[in-house]
XYZ file of C-alpha atoms in Angstrom:
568
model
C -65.845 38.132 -29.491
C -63.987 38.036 -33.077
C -62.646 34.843 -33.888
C -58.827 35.954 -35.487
C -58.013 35.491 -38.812
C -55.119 33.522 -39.300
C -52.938 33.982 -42.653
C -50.516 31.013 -43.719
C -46.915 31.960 -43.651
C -45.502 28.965 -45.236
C -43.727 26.414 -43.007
C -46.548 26.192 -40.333
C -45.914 30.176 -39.709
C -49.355 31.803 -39.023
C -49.869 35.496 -38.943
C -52.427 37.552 -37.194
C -52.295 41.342 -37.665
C -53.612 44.125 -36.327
C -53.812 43.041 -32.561
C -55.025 44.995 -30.256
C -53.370 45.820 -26.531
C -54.326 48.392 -24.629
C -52.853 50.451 -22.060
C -53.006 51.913 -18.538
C -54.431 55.280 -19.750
C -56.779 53.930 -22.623
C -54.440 53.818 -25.374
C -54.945 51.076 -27.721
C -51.275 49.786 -29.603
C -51.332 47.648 -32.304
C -49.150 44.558 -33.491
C -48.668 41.609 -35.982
C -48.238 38.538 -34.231
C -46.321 35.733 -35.666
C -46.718 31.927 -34.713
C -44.299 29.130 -34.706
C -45.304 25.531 -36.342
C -44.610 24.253 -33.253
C -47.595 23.603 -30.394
C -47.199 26.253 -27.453
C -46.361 27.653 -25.436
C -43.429 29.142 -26.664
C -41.037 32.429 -26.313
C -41.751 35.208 -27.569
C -39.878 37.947 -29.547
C -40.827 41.510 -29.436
C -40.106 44.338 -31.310
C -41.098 48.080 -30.724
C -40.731 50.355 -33.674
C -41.990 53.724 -35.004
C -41.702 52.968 -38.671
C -44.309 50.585 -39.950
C -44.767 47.555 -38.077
C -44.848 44.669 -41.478
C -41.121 46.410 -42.437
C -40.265 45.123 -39.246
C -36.605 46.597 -39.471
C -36.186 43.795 -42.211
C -33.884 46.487 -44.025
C -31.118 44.498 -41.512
C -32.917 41.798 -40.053
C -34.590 38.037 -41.194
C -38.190 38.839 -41.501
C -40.186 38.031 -38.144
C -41.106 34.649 -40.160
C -37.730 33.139 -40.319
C -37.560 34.131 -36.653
C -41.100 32.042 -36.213
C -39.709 28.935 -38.002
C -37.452 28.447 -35.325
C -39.772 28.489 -32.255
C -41.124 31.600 -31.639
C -43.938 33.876 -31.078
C -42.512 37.157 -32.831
C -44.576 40.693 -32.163
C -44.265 43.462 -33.685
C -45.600 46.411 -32.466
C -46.379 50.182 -33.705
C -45.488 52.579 -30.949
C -47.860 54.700 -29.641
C -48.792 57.135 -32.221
C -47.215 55.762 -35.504
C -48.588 53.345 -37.654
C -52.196 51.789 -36.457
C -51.626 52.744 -32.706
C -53.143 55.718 -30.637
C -52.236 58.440 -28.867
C -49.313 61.009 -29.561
C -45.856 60.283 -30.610
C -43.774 62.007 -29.664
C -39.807 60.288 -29.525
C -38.748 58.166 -26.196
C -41.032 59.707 -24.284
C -43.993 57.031 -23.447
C -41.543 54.304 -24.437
C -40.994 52.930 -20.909
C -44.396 52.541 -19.465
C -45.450 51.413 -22.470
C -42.905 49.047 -22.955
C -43.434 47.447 -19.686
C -47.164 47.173 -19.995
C -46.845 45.121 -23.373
C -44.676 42.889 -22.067
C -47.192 42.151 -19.046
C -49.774 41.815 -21.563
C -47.858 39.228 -23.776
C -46.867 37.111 -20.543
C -50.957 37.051 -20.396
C -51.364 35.228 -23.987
C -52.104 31.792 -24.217
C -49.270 31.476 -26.402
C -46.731 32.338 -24.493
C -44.874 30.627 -22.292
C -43.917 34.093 -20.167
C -40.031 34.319 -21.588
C -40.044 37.123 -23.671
C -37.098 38.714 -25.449
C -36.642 42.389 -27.100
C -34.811 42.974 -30.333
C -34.202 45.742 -32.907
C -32.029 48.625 -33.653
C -31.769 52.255 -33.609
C -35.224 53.598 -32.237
C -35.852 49.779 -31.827
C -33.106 49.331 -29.619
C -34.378 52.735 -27.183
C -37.527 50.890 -27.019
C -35.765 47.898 -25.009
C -33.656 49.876 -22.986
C -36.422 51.719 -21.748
C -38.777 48.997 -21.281
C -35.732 47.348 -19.643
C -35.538 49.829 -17.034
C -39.030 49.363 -15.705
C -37.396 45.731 -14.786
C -41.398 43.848 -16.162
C -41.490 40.641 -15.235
C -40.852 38.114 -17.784
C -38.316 40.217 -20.017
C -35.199 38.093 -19.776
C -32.747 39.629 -22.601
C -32.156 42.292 -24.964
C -30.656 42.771 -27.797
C -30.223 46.591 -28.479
C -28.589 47.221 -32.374
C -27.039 50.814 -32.871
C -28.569 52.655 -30.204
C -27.495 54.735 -26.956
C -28.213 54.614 -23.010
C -27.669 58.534 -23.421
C -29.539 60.199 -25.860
C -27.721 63.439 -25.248
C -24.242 62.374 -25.608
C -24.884 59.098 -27.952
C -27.381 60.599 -30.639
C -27.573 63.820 -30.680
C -24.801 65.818 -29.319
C -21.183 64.946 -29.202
C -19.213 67.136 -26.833
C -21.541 69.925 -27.147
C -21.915 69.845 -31.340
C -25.267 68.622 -33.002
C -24.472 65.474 -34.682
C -26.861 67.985 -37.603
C -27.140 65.559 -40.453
C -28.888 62.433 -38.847
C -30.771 65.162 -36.122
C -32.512 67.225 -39.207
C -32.806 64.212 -41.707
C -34.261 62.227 -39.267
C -36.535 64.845 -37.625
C -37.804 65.174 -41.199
C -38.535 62.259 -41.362
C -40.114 61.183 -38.467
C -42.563 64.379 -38.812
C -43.820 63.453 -42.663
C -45.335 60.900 -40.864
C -47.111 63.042 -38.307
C -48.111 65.609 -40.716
C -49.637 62.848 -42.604
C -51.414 61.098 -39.224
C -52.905 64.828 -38.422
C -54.118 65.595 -42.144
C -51.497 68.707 -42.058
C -51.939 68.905 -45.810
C -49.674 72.070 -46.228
C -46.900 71.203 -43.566
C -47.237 67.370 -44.979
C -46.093 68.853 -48.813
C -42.980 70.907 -47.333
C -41.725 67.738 -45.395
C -41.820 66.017 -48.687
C -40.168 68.980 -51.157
C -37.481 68.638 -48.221
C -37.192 65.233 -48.432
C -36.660 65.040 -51.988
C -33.509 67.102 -51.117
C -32.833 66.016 -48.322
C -29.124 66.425 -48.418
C -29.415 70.149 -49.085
C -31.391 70.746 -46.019
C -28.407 71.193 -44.000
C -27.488 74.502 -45.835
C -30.608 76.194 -44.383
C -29.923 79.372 -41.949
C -31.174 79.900 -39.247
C -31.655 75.732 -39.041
C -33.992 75.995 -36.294
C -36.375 78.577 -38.608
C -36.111 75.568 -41.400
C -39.898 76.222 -42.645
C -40.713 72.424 -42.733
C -40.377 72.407 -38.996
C -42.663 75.812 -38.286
C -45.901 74.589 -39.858
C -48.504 75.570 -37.079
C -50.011 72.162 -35.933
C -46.698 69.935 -35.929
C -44.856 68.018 -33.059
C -42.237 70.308 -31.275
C -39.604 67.259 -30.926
C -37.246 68.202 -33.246
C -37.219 71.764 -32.333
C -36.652 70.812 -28.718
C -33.721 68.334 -29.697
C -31.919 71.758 -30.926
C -32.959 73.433 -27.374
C -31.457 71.546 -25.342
C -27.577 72.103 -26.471
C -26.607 70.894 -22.962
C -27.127 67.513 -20.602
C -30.064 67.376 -18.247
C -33.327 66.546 -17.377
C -34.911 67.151 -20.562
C -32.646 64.146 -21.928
C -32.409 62.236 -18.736
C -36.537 61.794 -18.948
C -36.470 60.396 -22.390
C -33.426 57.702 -22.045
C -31.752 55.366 -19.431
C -28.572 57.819 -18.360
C -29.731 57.912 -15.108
C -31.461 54.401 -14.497
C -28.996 52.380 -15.578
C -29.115 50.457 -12.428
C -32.456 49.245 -12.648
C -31.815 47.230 -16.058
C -31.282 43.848 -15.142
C -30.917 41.742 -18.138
C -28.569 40.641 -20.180
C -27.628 42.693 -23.431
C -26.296 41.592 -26.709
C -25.031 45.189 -28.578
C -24.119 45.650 -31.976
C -22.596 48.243 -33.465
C -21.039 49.216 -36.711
C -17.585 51.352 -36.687
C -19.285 53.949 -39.131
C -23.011 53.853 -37.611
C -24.268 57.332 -36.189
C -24.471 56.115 -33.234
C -21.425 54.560 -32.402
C -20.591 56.703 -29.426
C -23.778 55.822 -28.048
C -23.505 51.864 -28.640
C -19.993 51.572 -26.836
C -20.837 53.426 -24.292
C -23.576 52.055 -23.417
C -22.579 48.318 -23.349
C -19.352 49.941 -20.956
C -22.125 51.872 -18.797
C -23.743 48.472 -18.838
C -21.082 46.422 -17.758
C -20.992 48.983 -14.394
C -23.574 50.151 -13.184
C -26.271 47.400 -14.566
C -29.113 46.148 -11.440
C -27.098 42.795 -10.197
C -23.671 41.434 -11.078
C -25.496 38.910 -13.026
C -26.827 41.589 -15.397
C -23.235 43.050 -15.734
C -21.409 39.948 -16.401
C -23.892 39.446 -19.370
C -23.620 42.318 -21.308
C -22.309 41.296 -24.807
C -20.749 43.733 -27.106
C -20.595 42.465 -31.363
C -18.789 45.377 -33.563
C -18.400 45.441 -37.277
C -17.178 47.095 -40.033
C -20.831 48.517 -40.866
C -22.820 51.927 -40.973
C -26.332 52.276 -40.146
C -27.890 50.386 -42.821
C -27.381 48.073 -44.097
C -24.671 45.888 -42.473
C -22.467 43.901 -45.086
C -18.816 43.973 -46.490
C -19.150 47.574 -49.182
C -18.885 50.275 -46.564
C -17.890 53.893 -48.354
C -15.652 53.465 -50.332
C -13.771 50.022 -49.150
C -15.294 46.456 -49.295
C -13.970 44.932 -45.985
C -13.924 41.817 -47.444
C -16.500 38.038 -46.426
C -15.963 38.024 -43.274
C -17.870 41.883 -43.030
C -20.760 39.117 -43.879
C -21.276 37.643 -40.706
C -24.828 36.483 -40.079
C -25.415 38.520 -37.429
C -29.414 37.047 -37.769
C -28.098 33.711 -37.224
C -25.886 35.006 -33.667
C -29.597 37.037 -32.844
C -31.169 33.322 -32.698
C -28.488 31.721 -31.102
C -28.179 34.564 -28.015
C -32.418 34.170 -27.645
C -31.934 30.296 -27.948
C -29.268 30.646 -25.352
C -31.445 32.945 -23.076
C -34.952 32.006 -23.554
C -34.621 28.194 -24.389
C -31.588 27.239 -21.952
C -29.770 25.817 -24.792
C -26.603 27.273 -23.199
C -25.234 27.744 -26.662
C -24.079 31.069 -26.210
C -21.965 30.370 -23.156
C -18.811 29.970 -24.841
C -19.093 33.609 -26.620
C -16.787 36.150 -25.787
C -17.766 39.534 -24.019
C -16.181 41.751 -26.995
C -16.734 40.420 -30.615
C -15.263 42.906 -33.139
C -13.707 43.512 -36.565
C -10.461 44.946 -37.439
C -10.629 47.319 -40.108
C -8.492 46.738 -42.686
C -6.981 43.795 -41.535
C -10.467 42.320 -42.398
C -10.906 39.987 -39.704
C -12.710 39.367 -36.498
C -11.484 39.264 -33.079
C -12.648 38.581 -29.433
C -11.662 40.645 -26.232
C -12.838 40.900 -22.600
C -12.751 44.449 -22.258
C -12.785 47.428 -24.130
C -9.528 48.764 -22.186
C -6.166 48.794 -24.471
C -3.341 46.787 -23.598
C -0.752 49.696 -23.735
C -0.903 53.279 -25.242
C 0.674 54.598 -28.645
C 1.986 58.013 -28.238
C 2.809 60.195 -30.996
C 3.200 63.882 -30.672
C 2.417 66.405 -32.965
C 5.662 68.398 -34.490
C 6.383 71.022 -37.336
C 8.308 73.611 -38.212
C 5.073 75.776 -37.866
C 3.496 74.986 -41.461
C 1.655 71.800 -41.204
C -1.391 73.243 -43.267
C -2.349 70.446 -45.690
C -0.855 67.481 -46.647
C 1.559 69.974 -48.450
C 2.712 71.090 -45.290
C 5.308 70.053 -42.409
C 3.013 68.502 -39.926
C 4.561 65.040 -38.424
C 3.466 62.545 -36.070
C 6.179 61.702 -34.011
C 7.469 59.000 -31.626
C 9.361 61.736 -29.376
C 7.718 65.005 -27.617
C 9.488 68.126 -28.725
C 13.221 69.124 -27.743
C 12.753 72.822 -28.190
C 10.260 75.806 -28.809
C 8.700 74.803 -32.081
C 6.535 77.367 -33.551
C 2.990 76.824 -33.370
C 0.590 75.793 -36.701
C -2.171 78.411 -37.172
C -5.071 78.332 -39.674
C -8.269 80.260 -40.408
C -11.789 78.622 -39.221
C -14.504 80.404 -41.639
C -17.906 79.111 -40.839
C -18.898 80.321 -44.226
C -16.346 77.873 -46.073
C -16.067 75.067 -43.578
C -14.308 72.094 -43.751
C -16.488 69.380 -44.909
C -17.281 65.829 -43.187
C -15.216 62.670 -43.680
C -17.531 61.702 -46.130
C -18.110 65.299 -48.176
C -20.402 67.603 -48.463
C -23.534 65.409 -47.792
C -21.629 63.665 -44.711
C -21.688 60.156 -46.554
C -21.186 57.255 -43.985
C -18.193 54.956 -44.381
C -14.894 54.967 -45.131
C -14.116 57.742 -47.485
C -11.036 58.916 -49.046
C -9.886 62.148 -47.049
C -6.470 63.202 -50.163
C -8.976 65.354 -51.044
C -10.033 67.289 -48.100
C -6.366 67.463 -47.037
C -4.972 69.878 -50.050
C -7.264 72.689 -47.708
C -4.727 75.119 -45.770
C -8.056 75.430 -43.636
C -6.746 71.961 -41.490
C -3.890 71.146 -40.173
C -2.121 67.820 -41.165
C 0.011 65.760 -39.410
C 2.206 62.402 -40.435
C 3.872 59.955 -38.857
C 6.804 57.946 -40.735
C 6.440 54.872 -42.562
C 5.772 51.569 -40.581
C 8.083 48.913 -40.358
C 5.503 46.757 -38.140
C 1.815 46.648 -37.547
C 0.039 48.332 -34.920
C -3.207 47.441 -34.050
C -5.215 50.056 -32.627
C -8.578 48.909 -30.039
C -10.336 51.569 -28.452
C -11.024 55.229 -28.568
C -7.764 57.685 -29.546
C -7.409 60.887 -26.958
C -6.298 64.188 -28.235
C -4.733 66.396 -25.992
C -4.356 69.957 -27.742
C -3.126 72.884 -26.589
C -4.933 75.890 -28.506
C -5.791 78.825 -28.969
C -8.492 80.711 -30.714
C -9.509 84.649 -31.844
C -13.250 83.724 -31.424
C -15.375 83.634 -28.172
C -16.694 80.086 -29.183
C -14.910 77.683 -31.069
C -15.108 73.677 -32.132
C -11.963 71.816 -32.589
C -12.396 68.134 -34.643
C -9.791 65.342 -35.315
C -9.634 62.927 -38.141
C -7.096 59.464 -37.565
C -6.658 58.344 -41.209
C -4.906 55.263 -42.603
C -2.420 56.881 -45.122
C -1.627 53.915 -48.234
C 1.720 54.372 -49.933
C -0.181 55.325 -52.997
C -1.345 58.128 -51.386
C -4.832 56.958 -50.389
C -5.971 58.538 -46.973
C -8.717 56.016 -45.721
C -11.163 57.879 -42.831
C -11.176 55.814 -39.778
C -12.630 57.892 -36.814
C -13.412 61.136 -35.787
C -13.926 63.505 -32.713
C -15.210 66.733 -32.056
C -15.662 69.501 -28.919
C -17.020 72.475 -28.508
C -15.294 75.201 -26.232
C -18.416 75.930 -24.275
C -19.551 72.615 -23.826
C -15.841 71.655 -22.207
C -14.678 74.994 -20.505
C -17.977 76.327 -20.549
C -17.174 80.306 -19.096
C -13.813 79.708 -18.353
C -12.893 79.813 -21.978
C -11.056 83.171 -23.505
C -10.470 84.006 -26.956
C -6.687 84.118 -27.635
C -5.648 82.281 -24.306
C -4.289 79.175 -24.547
C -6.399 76.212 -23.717
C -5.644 72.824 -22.963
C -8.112 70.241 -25.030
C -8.774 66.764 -23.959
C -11.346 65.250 -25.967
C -11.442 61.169 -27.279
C -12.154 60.630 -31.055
C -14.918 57.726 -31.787
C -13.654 53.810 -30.748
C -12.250 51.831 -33.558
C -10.626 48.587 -34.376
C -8.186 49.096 -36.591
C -4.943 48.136 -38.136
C -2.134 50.209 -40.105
C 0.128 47.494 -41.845
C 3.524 47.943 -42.866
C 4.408 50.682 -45.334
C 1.466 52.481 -43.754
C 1.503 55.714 -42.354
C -0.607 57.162 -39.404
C -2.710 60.794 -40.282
C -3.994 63.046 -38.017
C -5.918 65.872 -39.328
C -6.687 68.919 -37.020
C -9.811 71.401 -37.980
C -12.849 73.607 -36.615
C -15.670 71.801 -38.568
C -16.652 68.798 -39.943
C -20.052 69.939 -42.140
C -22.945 68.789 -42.335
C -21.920 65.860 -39.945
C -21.945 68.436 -37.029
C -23.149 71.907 -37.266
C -21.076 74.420 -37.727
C -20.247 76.909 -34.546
C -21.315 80.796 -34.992
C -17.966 82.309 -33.694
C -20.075 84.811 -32.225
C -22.005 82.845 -29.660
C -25.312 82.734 -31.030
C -26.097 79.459 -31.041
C -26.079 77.344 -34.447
C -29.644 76.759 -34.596
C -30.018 80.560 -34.632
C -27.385 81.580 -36.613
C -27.393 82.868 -40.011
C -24.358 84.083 -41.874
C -24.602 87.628 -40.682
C -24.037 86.073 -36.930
C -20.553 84.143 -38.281
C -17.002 85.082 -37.084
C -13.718 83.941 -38.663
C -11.321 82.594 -36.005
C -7.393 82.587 -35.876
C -6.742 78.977 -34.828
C -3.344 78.477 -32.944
C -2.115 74.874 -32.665
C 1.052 74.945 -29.949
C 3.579 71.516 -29.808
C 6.815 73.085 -27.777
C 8.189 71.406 -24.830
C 5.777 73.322 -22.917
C 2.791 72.529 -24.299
C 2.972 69.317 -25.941
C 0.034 68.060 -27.899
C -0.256 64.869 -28.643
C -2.790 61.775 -30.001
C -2.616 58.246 -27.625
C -3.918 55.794 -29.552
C -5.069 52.597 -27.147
C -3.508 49.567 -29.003
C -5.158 45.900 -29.178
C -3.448 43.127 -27.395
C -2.026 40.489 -29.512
């Protein structure tokens, strides 16, 4: 037997690398241990990523050493098939038996003590959840970053539309490193000319055809991902939507107001908090939201800086929530459920539930030109008296309307002024304020529509409109007529849309003005729907249909946007 090597981390740290575990089926996984100054046993940390096991996801975390230098073991491990480990990746899928048999393994170490704790984010955080679900004994919290329960509806998909941006540029990514592992030479050299422009990527048609995905040889993931346009089984057997009750520990969440998967995050600490194993496990799910996108987290998000308190160590919270869990130092007892950070306002604030204190309606009214910020669109307190005419506007898939954050779907707050001179989007206004109103939640939409096409999206923007004419991008939301009427829709009948725009925290100040902003796309966020019915990943531009887009307000049909406002 190999005596390990030990290497001297400063502090008392010691790090051993490339250990080897190895699982039910023969499958060997590898991992860089960590060890604390102090004499065991201790707790141990564990982290399960796909991306190279010394990064460690320190792109938004304290390396595992300043984790070590406060009492504990810290693992990192590659998942099987990335990095050092064997076997075949292939994403979610063996994350839950493996999961669970590393964390028997660790309990098994002379090292540890048997108290183990998961942490991470994005892919990192799936890797808890779904070792969390086979319930192994001796995982007693989680701490899941920017991640989803529901792959389907929190990462991928949001009401039926690819989220196509982060779906492509991270399938590209993910499979440079398979092409690499398999010696695919040929498909290894188009994953990187796509790379290097990656933002153009996007603009390829048919999407699915993209020739760095067809290279004979490659995984089938991200082709599959663009298969399965619906909820189901394929989804339900790589994530937690349908185990939810057999997690059973307690969850701290973070999530970031711009991250991709924000959707995914809140819902998931909500799922959580009812339908979690044991009321226990429920009454200790933990939910900290910021100001941030995906990486990194800090206080420079778009185009705003959100000011020091965007700073928050959220490192230093991370020890304190494993301290409180795995060391009974009780010194997260005192935290609130809800932790989150009012944009614009700048500051942070604690709640018990995600559920608004009282609703903001504000109808939408014109005189049936509310086309740009040019137009007659207003946001009003009162529904309408009469029979206004409806707004119309033309959805082209070949000029689409682009994302919040332009062309290449830039995270953050963006300036929309831009964006709204288009007569391809409806805008609508509400009057100044004369108070603040502090908006907590997820805004509702309720439309009344109609469009020429057999298949149409409809998105909404809510925008922070400054006095000097600044529109800041707060949230958006998106459906797709087949994903929410599914054959009961019918070009040029009138449909009534219901649809929730992303959560936020939020607040307009005085002499601010509320902006809603009504279109058919939001490119290359989301893909862009066919009009014909061929699917998007299909679709090339000799498959696209313009559609007439009919808006109604009248007292009839009164659409409107209920914005869930914070308790004071």
């Amino acid at each position: 037997m190999t005596t390990p090597s030990f290497i001297d981390c400063g502090s008392g740290v010691r790090l051993e690398r490339a250990v080897t575990c190895r699982m039910p089926d023969g499958v060997s996984l590898v991992s860089d241990h960590y060890y604390p100054a102090q004499s065991g046993p201790n707790p141990t940390l564990l982290m399960r990523q796909p991306y190279g096991r010394d990064i460690a996801s320190t792109v938004v975390y304290a390396h595992p050493v300043w984790f070590a230098r406060h009492g504990y073991n810290v693992v990192i491990q590659d998942v099987r098939g990335r990095g050092d480990s064997e076997g075949e990746f292939y994403p979610f899928r063996n994350e839950r038996s493996d999961g669970a048999a590393t964390i028997r393994w660790l309990r098994t170490r002379p090292e540890s003590n048997g108290r183990i704790g998961m942490y991470g984010f994005s892919y990192q955080g799936m890797t808890q959840f779904l070792a969390a679900a086979e319930q192994p004994e001796g995982l007693v919290a989680i701490a899941p970053g920017m991640s989803a329960c529901d792959l389907y509806a929190g990462w991928f998909y949001h009401n039926g539309a690819l989220r196509l941006t982060s779906s492509l540029g991270w399938g590209l990514q993910m499979l440079k490193a398979d092409a690499r592992r398999l010696g695919l030479r040929e498909a290894s050299d188009k994953l990187e000319t796509a790379w290097a422009d990656l933002r153009s990527q996007t603009n390829f048609l048919p999407f699915a055809s993209h020739p760095a995905l067809q290279s004979p040889g490659l995984p089938t993931y991200v082709l599959d991902w663009f298969a399965h346009d619906r909820p189901g089984e394929y989804w339900e057997s790589l994530d937690v939507s349908a185990s939810l009750e057999k997690i059973n520990v307690p969850a701290l969440h973070i999530s970031g107001w711009f991250d991709t998967y924000l959707n995914g995050t809140i819902d998931g600490f909500i799922a959580l908090r009812e339908k979690a194993a044991t009321p226990f496990a429920r009454d200790h799910q933990y939910l900290l939201a910021g100001p941030w996108v995906h990486i990194p987290w800090g206080d420079q998000i778009g185009e705003i800086n959100f000011g020091p308190e965007a700073l928050i160590d959220t490192d230093a919270i991370l020890l304190r929530w494993f301290n409180h869990w795995l060391k009974d130092s009780g010194e997260f007892s005192s935290e609130p459920r809800i932790r989150h950070f009012a944009l614009f306002e700048n500051r942070w604030h604690e709640a018990d539930e995600t559920t608004s204190a009282a609703d903001h309606i504000l109808y939408l009214r014109s005189s049936g030109r509310a086309n740009s910020r040019k137009g007659d669109g207003l946001l009003a307190a009162d529904p309408p008296e009469d029979d206004e005419p409806c707004d119309i506007f033309i959805y082209d898939p070949e000029v689409p309307v682009a994302a919040p954050g332009g062309p290449f779907a830039l995270s953050g707050s963006h300036n929309q002024s831009f964006i709204e001179m288009g007569n391809n989007l409806l805008v609508y206004t509400s009057e100044f304020l004369t108070e603040p109103l502090f908006v907590f939640g997820a805004p509702q939409l309720t439309l009344y529509c109609a469009a020429s096409a057999k298949t149409t999206d409809f998105t909404a923007k809510l925008v922070r409109l400054r006095a000097d004419g600044r529109a800041d991008f707060i949230c958006i939301g998106i459906a797709r007529s087949s994903f929410l009427f599914a054959d009961a829709f019918q070009p040029d009948s009138v449909h009534c849309w219901r649809f929730d725009l992303e959560p936020t925290s939020c607040c307009f100040g005085v002499g601010d003005r509320i902006r809603l902003e009504i279109a058919s796309s939001a490119f290359p966020l989301y893909d862009r729907n066919s009009g014909s019915g061929v699917p998007s990943p299909l679709a090339t531009s000799w498959d696209w249909k313009r559609s007439t887009q009919s808006i109604y307000h009248d007292t009839a049909r009164p659409s409107a946007l209920r914005l869930p406002l914070r308790g004071l």
